[in-house]
Structures are given as C-alpha cells and as structure tokens.
Amino acid sequence: MVECGPNNRSLKVWDSLNAIQADGMKGLFEFTPSHIQKLKQYAHSKLKKKDHISAFSVTRAYVLACLVKAQQPKANKLVFIFSVDCRSRLDPPIQPTYFGNCIVGQKVVAETKNLLENDGFISALEGIIKALNRLKDEVLNGIETWISTIFNVIEDKIFATAGSPRFEVYSVDFGWGRPKKVDVTSIDKKEAFSLSESRNNDGGIEIGLVLS
C-alpha cells in the first residue's frame, strides 16, 4: 500500500493474485451448448432444491471442481470469488445499454474435501447458487464491508474468475472486424480462469486456464 497521509485512500495490492506463474502453460477450451446442457441436466438430478441453473453457473462450478482436483490444495477451506452483473438486479434496473461497470463481487467459501469428492461439481454449484441467492433481497446489502470481507480470507486458498459471456467480447469491432481470438492476460496470475462467449456465436462458453 502506498502511504498518502491521514486521508490515504489508495488500493491495497493483493500479492497472492499478482504473482505471475513463470512455468505456467495457458490453454483455451470450449464448452459447447451440448456440454452445458448435459451439465444442467446432471445438476437438476442431483440438487435438492430446484433453483435456476444458468450456463455461467455450471461452467464456473465445473471448472472450479476440476482445478481443485488437479491442484489438490492442502488448505482445509478454499474461497472462490466471482463477479455478478447487477444491471437487472437493481431497483429500478439499469438498462442493458448502460456503458460502464455495474458488477458486484460474490464469495463462496467451501470445504476443500467436498470439492475433491466425486460430486465436487455439485458442491461447487451449490455454493455458487447460494451466493447468487443472497443477491435476491438487496444487491447492495453490506456494501460498506465488501472490500474488508474479501481481504479477510487471503489466508485461504483463493480461486477467481475473469470476464463473463455477457461481455460479448467477440462482438467488439473497432473498425477492423471482429476478433479471431480473445485472451485475458490477467489469468496469468495465480488461480484465476477466464470465461467468455464462444467465438462461434453458438451459445457456447470459452474457458481460459493457466496451469503449471
């Protein structure tokens, strides 16, 4: 943190998410609509509560469970942080054409052993759905403690996501055509993966990973 006197308002650097993986290998994978539908069907057959299950939620849950099983973290608990689009959740809602940031961070705290089990995908999905359900009452509830709440978990194993299929990055055209491939460079930092809509514009989701 940079000291700026008694009225210091500078942001604290999160070292655990700022370290570049020198030996990391980056890959880009795709979940087709068929893959996503199969995950949704499996989730509906396993979940006790019949909550709404989005493509975004099942993709995040599946990737998180796979990362945990691949890394076998020693920490008893892990934290998963992701962003949620708030435009339609505010009262009154903000129009989809709003240009700017309107997102809120959500946190899932889970027992590592639960995600290492055969149904780690379902455990991860239950945590994500629970976090999303907290936003139903008041999306800005507890806003004054959001930052401190997130920084209170930096001793646990942390995973995070970057991007969203709703950003529609493959629809961006600055005058020389749509992009052929989009890379999110921030996932070069530890324990983050990126999500975007499929470049094929068929309802699939692209997943960016960096593994060592």
PDB file of C-alpha atoms in Angstrom:
ATOM      1  CA  MET A   1       0.000   0.000   0.000  1.00  0.00           C
ATOM      2  CA  VAL A   2       1.279   3.485  -0.816  1.00  0.00           C
ATOM      3  CA  GLU A   3       1.121   5.835   2.154  1.00  0.00           C
ATOM      4  CA  CYS A   4      -0.506   9.153   1.266  1.00  0.00           C
ATOM      5  CA  GLY A   5      -1.026  10.745   4.677  1.00  0.00           C
ATOM      6  CA  PRO A   6      -4.034  10.632   7.014  1.00  0.00           C
ATOM      7  CA  ASN A   7      -6.510  10.601   4.131  1.00  0.00           C
ATOM      8  CA  ASN A   8      -4.871   7.697   2.337  1.00  0.00           C
ATOM      9  CA  ARG A   9      -7.396   6.043   0.016  1.00  0.00           C
ATOM     10  CA  SER A  10      -5.068   4.032  -2.233  1.00  0.00           C
ATOM     11  CA  LEU A  11      -5.859   0.436  -3.062  1.00  0.00           C
ATOM     12  CA  LYS A  12      -4.059  -2.449  -1.431  1.00  0.00           C
ATOM     13  CA  VAL A  13      -2.190  -4.784  -3.757  1.00  0.00           C
ATOM     14  CA  TRP A  14      -3.329  -8.396  -3.432  1.00  0.00           C
ATOM     15  CA  ASP A  15       0.033 -10.156  -3.670  1.00  0.00           C
ATOM     16  CA  SER A  16      -1.409 -13.678  -3.856  1.00  0.00           C
ATOM     17  CA  LEU A  17      -3.236 -12.800  -7.073  1.00  0.00           C
ATOM     18  CA  ASN A  18      -0.461 -10.678  -8.562  1.00  0.00           C
ATOM     19  CA  ALA A  19       2.249 -13.316  -8.843  1.00  0.00           C
ATOM     20  CA  ILE A  20       2.826 -14.472 -12.416  1.00  0.00           C
ATOM     21  CA  GLN A  21       3.210 -18.212 -12.946  1.00  0.00           C
ATOM     22  CA  ALA A  22       6.628 -18.385 -14.594  1.00  0.00           C
ATOM     23  CA  ASP A  23       6.218 -22.057 -15.520  1.00  0.00           C
ATOM     24  CA  GLY A  24       2.561 -21.817 -16.453  1.00  0.00           C
ATOM     25  CA  MET A  25       1.015 -23.059 -19.674  1.00  0.00           C
ATOM     26  CA  LYS A  26      -2.055 -21.273 -20.994  1.00  0.00           C
ATOM     27  CA  GLY A  27      -4.877 -23.039 -22.805  1.00  0.00           C
ATOM     28  CA  LEU A  28      -8.252 -22.089 -24.218  1.00  0.00           C
ATOM     29  CA  PHE A  29     -11.105 -24.602 -24.036  1.00  0.00           C
ATOM     30  CA  GLU A  30     -14.728 -24.513 -25.094  1.00  0.00           C
ATOM     31  CA  PHE A  31     -17.958 -25.821 -23.645  1.00  0.00           C
ATOM     32  CA  THR A  32     -20.427 -26.313 -26.465  1.00  0.00           C
ATOM     33  CA  PRO A  33     -24.180 -25.841 -25.856  1.00  0.00           C
ATOM     34  CA  SER A  34     -24.435 -29.648 -25.740  1.00  0.00           C
ATOM     35  CA  HIS A  35     -21.832 -29.858 -22.949  1.00  0.00           C
ATOM     36  CA  ILE A  36     -23.601 -27.144 -20.975  1.00  0.00           C
ATOM     37  CA  GLN A  37     -26.978 -28.810 -21.356  1.00  0.00           C
ATOM     38  CA  LYS A  38     -25.613 -32.118 -20.062  1.00  0.00           C
ATOM     39  CA  LEU A  39     -24.162 -30.360 -17.011  1.00  0.00           C
ATOM     40  CA  LYS A  40     -27.502 -28.679 -16.344  1.00  0.00           C
ATOM     41  CA  GLN A  41     -29.369 -31.971 -16.612  1.00  0.00           C
ATOM     42  CA  TYR A  42     -26.929 -33.674 -14.248  1.00  0.00           C
ATOM     43  CA  ALA A  43     -27.195 -30.778 -11.788  1.00  0.00           C
ATOM     44  CA  HIS A  44     -31.001 -30.895 -11.799  1.00  0.00           C
ATOM     45  CA  SER A  45     -30.861 -34.609 -10.996  1.00  0.00           C
ATOM     46  CA  LYS A  46     -28.568 -34.040  -8.008  1.00  0.00           C
ATOM     47  CA  LEU A  47     -29.601 -30.749  -6.426  1.00  0.00           C
ATOM     48  CA  LYS A  48     -32.117 -30.953  -3.585  1.00  0.00           C
ATOM     49  CA  LYS A  49     -33.570 -27.501  -4.278  1.00  0.00           C
ATOM     50  CA  LYS A  50     -34.898 -26.687  -7.736  1.00  0.00           C
ATOM     51  CA  ASP A  51     -33.103 -23.384  -8.186  1.00  0.00           C
ATOM     52  CA  HIS A  52     -32.488 -21.691 -11.513  1.00  0.00           C
ATOM     53  CA  ILE A  53     -29.282 -23.043 -13.037  1.00  0.00           C
ATOM     54  CA  SER A  54     -27.519 -20.869 -15.593  1.00  0.00           C
ATOM     55  CA  ALA A  55     -24.887 -21.839 -18.143  1.00  0.00           C
ATOM     56  CA  PHE A  56     -22.498 -19.464 -16.396  1.00  0.00           C
ATOM     57  CA  SER A  57     -23.025 -21.174 -13.009  1.00  0.00           C
ATOM     58  CA  VAL A  58     -22.496 -24.753 -14.192  1.00  0.00           C
ATOM     59  CA  THR A  59     -19.405 -23.741 -16.171  1.00  0.00           C
ATOM     60  CA  ARG A  60     -17.839 -21.952 -13.211  1.00  0.00           C
ATOM     61  CA  ALA A  61     -18.652 -24.838 -10.880  1.00  0.00           C
ATOM     62  CA  TYR A  62     -17.259 -27.485 -13.215  1.00  0.00           C
ATOM     63  CA  VAL A  63     -14.002 -25.621 -13.893  1.00  0.00           C
ATOM     64  CA  LEU A  64     -13.534 -24.855 -10.191  1.00  0.00           C
ATOM     65  CA  ALA A  65     -14.015 -28.508  -9.217  1.00  0.00           C
ATOM     66  CA  CYS A  66     -11.556 -29.604 -11.902  1.00  0.00           C
ATOM     67  CA  LEU A  67      -8.924 -27.092 -10.765  1.00  0.00           C
ATOM     68  CA  VAL A  68      -9.244 -28.185  -7.147  1.00  0.00           C
ATOM     69  CA  LYS A  69      -8.862 -31.857  -8.090  1.00  0.00           C
ATOM     70  CA  ALA A  70      -5.862 -31.065 -10.307  1.00  0.00           C
ATOM     71  CA  GLN A  71      -4.074 -28.975  -7.689  1.00  0.00           C
ATOM     72  CA  GLN A  72      -5.035 -30.942  -4.562  1.00  0.00           C
ATOM     73  CA  PRO A  73      -4.744 -27.902  -2.243  1.00  0.00           C
ATOM     74  CA  LYS A  74      -3.634 -28.563   1.322  1.00  0.00           C
ATOM     75  CA  ALA A  75      -5.782 -25.801   2.833  1.00  0.00           C
ATOM     76  CA  ASN A  76      -8.877 -27.039   4.673  1.00  0.00           C
ATOM     77  CA  LYS A  77     -11.007 -24.337   3.085  1.00  0.00           C
ATOM     78  CA  LEU A  78     -10.967 -22.556  -0.237  1.00  0.00           C
ATOM     79  CA  VAL A  79     -12.512 -19.342  -1.454  1.00  0.00           C
ATOM     80  CA  PHE A  80     -13.970 -18.723  -4.890  1.00  0.00           C
ATOM     81  CA  ILE A  81     -14.575 -15.105  -5.948  1.00  0.00           C
ATOM     82  CA  PHE A  82     -16.595 -14.132  -8.992  1.00  0.00           C
ATOM     83  CA  SER A  83     -18.396 -11.080 -10.371  1.00  0.00           C
ATOM     84  CA  VAL A  84     -22.128 -10.691 -10.935  1.00  0.00           C
ATOM     85  CA  ASP A  85     -23.847  -8.356 -13.397  1.00  0.00           C
ATOM     86  CA  CYS A  86     -26.032  -6.004 -11.329  1.00  0.00           C
ATOM     87  CA  ARG A  87     -27.818  -4.073 -14.073  1.00  0.00           C
ATOM     88  CA  SER A  88     -31.021  -6.103 -13.941  1.00  0.00           C
ATOM     89  CA  ARG A  89     -30.808  -6.689 -10.169  1.00  0.00           C
ATOM     90  CA  LEU A  90     -31.041  -3.045  -9.076  1.00  0.00           C
ATOM     91  CA  ASP A  91     -34.375  -1.386  -8.286  1.00  0.00           C
ATOM     92  CA  PRO A  92     -35.086   0.250 -10.630  1.00  0.00           C
ATOM     93  CA  PRO A  93     -32.923  -1.794 -13.025  1.00  0.00           C
ATOM     94  CA  ILE A  94     -30.285  -0.225 -15.259  1.00  0.00           C
ATOM     95  CA  GLN A  95     -30.769  -0.576 -18.997  1.00  0.00           C
ATOM     96  CA  PRO A  96     -28.627  -3.208 -20.798  1.00  0.00           C
ATOM     97  CA  THR A  97     -27.194  -0.379 -22.919  1.00  0.00           C
ATOM     98  CA  TYR A  98     -25.561   1.171 -19.833  1.00  0.00           C
ATOM     99  CA  PHE A  99     -21.888   1.809 -20.593  1.00  0.00           C
ATOM    100  CA  GLY A 100     -19.718   1.263 -17.541  1.00  0.00           C
ATOM    101  CA  ASN A 101     -19.054  -1.094 -14.653  1.00  0.00           C
ATOM    102  CA  CYS A 102     -22.074  -2.338 -12.762  1.00  0.00           C
ATOM    103  CA  ILE A 103     -20.876  -5.520 -11.083  1.00  0.00           C
ATOM    104  CA  VAL A 104     -20.633  -6.875  -7.574  1.00  0.00           C
ATOM    105  CA  GLY A 105     -18.200  -9.442  -6.237  1.00  0.00           C
ATOM    106  CA  GLN A 106     -19.513 -12.617  -4.646  1.00  0.00           C
ATOM    107  CA  LYS A 107     -17.630 -15.078  -2.472  1.00  0.00           C
ATOM    108  CA  VAL A 108     -18.044 -18.808  -1.989  1.00  0.00           C
ATOM    109  CA  VAL A 109     -16.297 -20.450   0.959  1.00  0.00           C
ATOM    110  CA  ALA A 110     -16.144 -24.244   0.747  1.00  0.00           C
ATOM    111  CA  GLU A 111     -14.528 -27.202   2.444  1.00  0.00           C
ATOM    112  CA  THR A 112     -11.728 -28.402   0.198  1.00  0.00           C
ATOM    113  CA  LYS A 113     -12.559 -32.043   0.860  1.00  0.00           C
ATOM    114  CA  ASN A 114     -16.073 -31.558  -0.521  1.00  0.00           C
ATOM    115  CA  LEU A 115     -14.740 -30.405  -3.888  1.00  0.00           C
ATOM    116  CA  LEU A 116     -12.240 -33.250  -4.001  1.00  0.00           C
ATOM    117  CA  GLU A 117     -15.013 -35.834  -3.804  1.00  0.00           C
ATOM    118  CA  ASN A 118     -16.697 -37.402  -6.825  1.00  0.00           C
ATOM    119  CA  ASP A 119     -19.505 -34.835  -6.761  1.00  0.00           C
ATOM    120  CA  GLY A 120     -17.215 -31.839  -6.285  1.00  0.00           C
ATOM    121  CA  PHE A 121     -19.015 -30.202  -9.203  1.00  0.00           C
ATOM    122  CA  ILE A 122     -22.316 -30.298  -7.306  1.00  0.00           C
ATOM    123  CA  SER A 123     -20.704 -28.965  -4.112  1.00  0.00           C
ATOM    124  CA  ALA A 124     -19.214 -26.060  -6.056  1.00  0.00           C
ATOM    125  CA  LEU A 125     -22.518 -25.378  -7.812  1.00  0.00           C
ATOM    126  CA  GLU A 126     -24.441 -25.343  -4.530  1.00  0.00           C
ATOM    127  CA  GLY A 127     -22.051 -22.724  -3.168  1.00  0.00           C
ATOM    128  CA  ILE A 128     -22.400 -20.553  -6.267  1.00  0.00           C
ATOM    129  CA  ILE A 129     -26.212 -20.772  -6.244  1.00  0.00           C
ATOM    130  CA  LYS A 130     -26.272 -19.870  -2.541  1.00  0.00           C
ATOM    131  CA  ALA A 131     -24.086 -16.827  -3.222  1.00  0.00           C
ATOM    132  CA  LEU A 132     -26.364 -15.713  -6.067  1.00  0.00           C
ATOM    133  CA  ASN A 133     -29.474 -16.172  -3.934  1.00  0.00           C
ATOM    134  CA  ARG A 134     -28.040 -13.703  -1.410  1.00  0.00           C
ATOM    135  CA  LEU A 135     -28.499 -11.014  -4.048  1.00  0.00           C
ATOM    136  CA  LYS A 136     -32.250 -11.555  -4.385  1.00  0.00           C
ATOM    137  CA  ASP A 137     -33.165  -9.440  -1.350  1.00  0.00           C
ATOM    138  CA  GLU A 138     -30.826  -6.491  -1.850  1.00  0.00           C
ATOM    139  CA  VAL A 139     -27.953  -6.478  -4.301  1.00  0.00           C
ATOM    140  CA  LEU A 140     -26.120  -3.670  -2.458  1.00  0.00           C
ATOM    141  CA  ASN A 141     -26.607  -5.156   1.003  1.00  0.00           C
ATOM    142  CA  GLY A 142     -23.435  -4.834   3.103  1.00  0.00           C
ATOM    143  CA  ILE A 143     -21.673  -2.687   0.516  1.00  0.00           C
ATOM    144  CA  GLU A 144     -19.688  -0.875   3.209  1.00  0.00           C
ATOM    145  CA  THR A 145     -17.867  -4.093   4.184  1.00  0.00           C
ATOM    146  CA  TRP A 146     -17.365  -5.720   0.753  1.00  0.00           C
ATOM    147  CA  ILE A 147     -13.632  -4.999   0.478  1.00  0.00           C
ATOM    148  CA  SER A 148     -12.778  -5.915   4.070  1.00  0.00           C
ATOM    149  CA  THR A 149     -14.796  -9.134   3.790  1.00  0.00           C
ATOM    150  CA  ILE A 150     -12.824 -10.251   0.742  1.00  0.00           C
ATOM    151  CA  PHE A 151      -9.444  -9.373   2.262  1.00  0.00           C
ATOM    152  CA  ASN A 152     -10.286 -11.284   5.432  1.00  0.00           C
ATOM    153  CA  VAL A 153      -9.932 -14.570   3.513  1.00  0.00           C
ATOM    154  CA  ILE A 154      -6.486 -14.077   1.979  1.00  0.00           C
ATOM    155  CA  GLU A 155      -5.035 -16.838   4.163  1.00  0.00           C
ATOM    156  CA  ASP A 156      -7.250 -19.438   2.488  1.00  0.00           C
ATOM    157  CA  LYS A 157      -6.768 -20.971  -0.956  1.00  0.00           C
ATOM    158  CA  ILE A 158      -8.278 -18.480  -3.414  1.00  0.00           C
ATOM    159  CA  PHE A 159      -9.692 -19.057  -6.886  1.00  0.00           C
ATOM    160  CA  ALA A 160     -11.268 -16.377  -9.066  1.00  0.00           C
ATOM    161  CA  THR A 161     -12.781 -15.741 -12.471  1.00  0.00           C
ATOM    162  CA  ALA A 162     -12.150 -13.011 -15.014  1.00  0.00           C
ATOM    163  CA  GLY A 163     -14.614 -11.931 -17.684  1.00  0.00           C
ATOM    164  CA  SER A 164     -18.115 -13.101 -18.492  1.00  0.00           C
ATOM    165  CA  PRO A 165     -20.032 -14.359 -21.549  1.00  0.00           C
ATOM    166  CA  ARG A 166     -22.229 -11.279 -21.096  1.00  0.00           C
ATOM    167  CA  PHE A 167     -19.336  -9.004 -22.029  1.00  0.00           C
ATOM    168  CA  GLU A 168     -19.715 -10.249 -25.624  1.00  0.00           C
ATOM    169  CA  VAL A 169     -16.047  -9.657 -26.398  1.00  0.00           C
ATOM    170  CA  TYR A 170     -16.331 -11.352 -29.790  1.00  0.00           C
ATOM    171  CA  SER A 171     -18.907  -8.772 -30.864  1.00  0.00           C
ATOM    172  CA  VAL A 172     -16.495  -5.874 -30.380  1.00  0.00           C
ATOM    173  CA  ASP A 173     -15.482  -4.213 -33.644  1.00  0.00           C
ATOM    174  CA  PHE A 174     -13.243  -1.144 -33.633  1.00  0.00           C
ATOM    175  CA  GLY A 175     -13.334  -0.872 -37.397  1.00  0.00           C
ATOM    176  CA  TRP A 176     -11.115  -3.753 -38.491  1.00  0.00           C
ATOM    177  CA  GLY A 177     -13.513  -6.625 -37.896  1.00  0.00           C
ATOM    178  CA  ARG A 178     -14.457  -8.942 -35.037  1.00  0.00           C
ATOM    179  CA  PRO A 179     -11.626 -10.561 -33.069  1.00  0.00           C
ATOM    180  CA  LYS A 180     -10.450 -14.030 -34.091  1.00  0.00           C
ATOM    181  CA  LYS A 181      -9.349 -14.938 -30.565  1.00  0.00           C
ATOM    182  CA  VAL A 182      -9.593 -13.202 -27.202  1.00  0.00           C
ATOM    183  CA  ASP A 183      -7.015 -13.792 -24.455  1.00  0.00           C
ATOM    184  CA  VAL A 184      -7.493 -12.498 -20.902  1.00  0.00           C
ATOM    185  CA  THR A 185      -3.959 -11.732 -19.734  1.00  0.00           C
ATOM    186  CA  SER A 186      -4.905 -11.279 -16.073  1.00  0.00           C
ATOM    187  CA  ILE A 187      -5.342 -15.045 -15.658  1.00  0.00           C
ATOM    188  CA  ASP A 188      -1.560 -15.387 -15.904  1.00  0.00           C
ATOM    189  CA  LYS A 189      -1.789 -14.629 -12.200  1.00  0.00           C
ATOM    190  CA  LYS A 190      -2.424 -17.461  -9.794  1.00  0.00           C
ATOM    191  CA  GLU A 191      -5.653 -19.430  -9.513  1.00  0.00           C
ATOM    192  CA  ALA A 192      -7.780 -17.449 -11.971  1.00  0.00           C
ATOM    193  CA  PHE A 193      -9.594 -18.598 -15.094  1.00  0.00           C
ATOM    194  CA  SER A 194     -11.421 -16.581 -17.730  1.00  0.00           C
ATOM    195  CA  LEU A 195     -14.868 -17.010 -19.240  1.00  0.00           C
ATOM    196  CA  SER A 196     -16.276 -15.509 -22.435  1.00  0.00           C
ATOM    197  CA  GLU A 197     -18.864 -16.343 -25.050  1.00  0.00           C
ATOM    198  CA  SER A 198     -17.795 -18.707 -27.809  1.00  0.00           C
ATOM    199  CA  ARG A 199     -16.211 -17.087 -30.855  1.00  0.00           C
ATOM    200  CA  ASN A 200     -18.575 -19.288 -32.912  1.00  0.00           C
ATOM    201  CA  ASN A 201     -21.537 -17.337 -31.517  1.00  0.00           C
ATOM    202  CA  ASP A 202     -23.441 -20.590 -30.928  1.00  0.00           C
ATOM    203  CA  GLY A 203     -24.211 -20.270 -27.227  1.00  0.00           C
ATOM    204  CA  GLY A 204     -21.029 -21.989 -26.049  1.00  0.00           C
ATOM    205  CA  ILE A 205     -18.566 -20.648 -23.473  1.00  0.00           C
ATOM    206  CA  GLU A 206     -14.787 -20.306 -23.824  1.00  0.00           C
ATOM    207  CA  ILE A 207     -12.611 -21.028 -20.804  1.00  0.00           C
ATOM    208  CA  GLY A 208      -9.068 -19.723 -20.406  1.00  0.00           C
ATOM    209  CA  LEU A 209      -6.747 -21.529 -17.983  1.00  0.00           C
ATOM    210  CA  VAL A 210      -3.121 -21.275 -16.892  1.00  0.00           C
ATOM    211  CA  LEU A 211      -1.728 -24.445 -15.319  1.00  0.00           C
ATOM    212  CA  SER A 212       1.766 -25.189 -14.069  1.00  0.00           C
TER     213      SER A 212
END
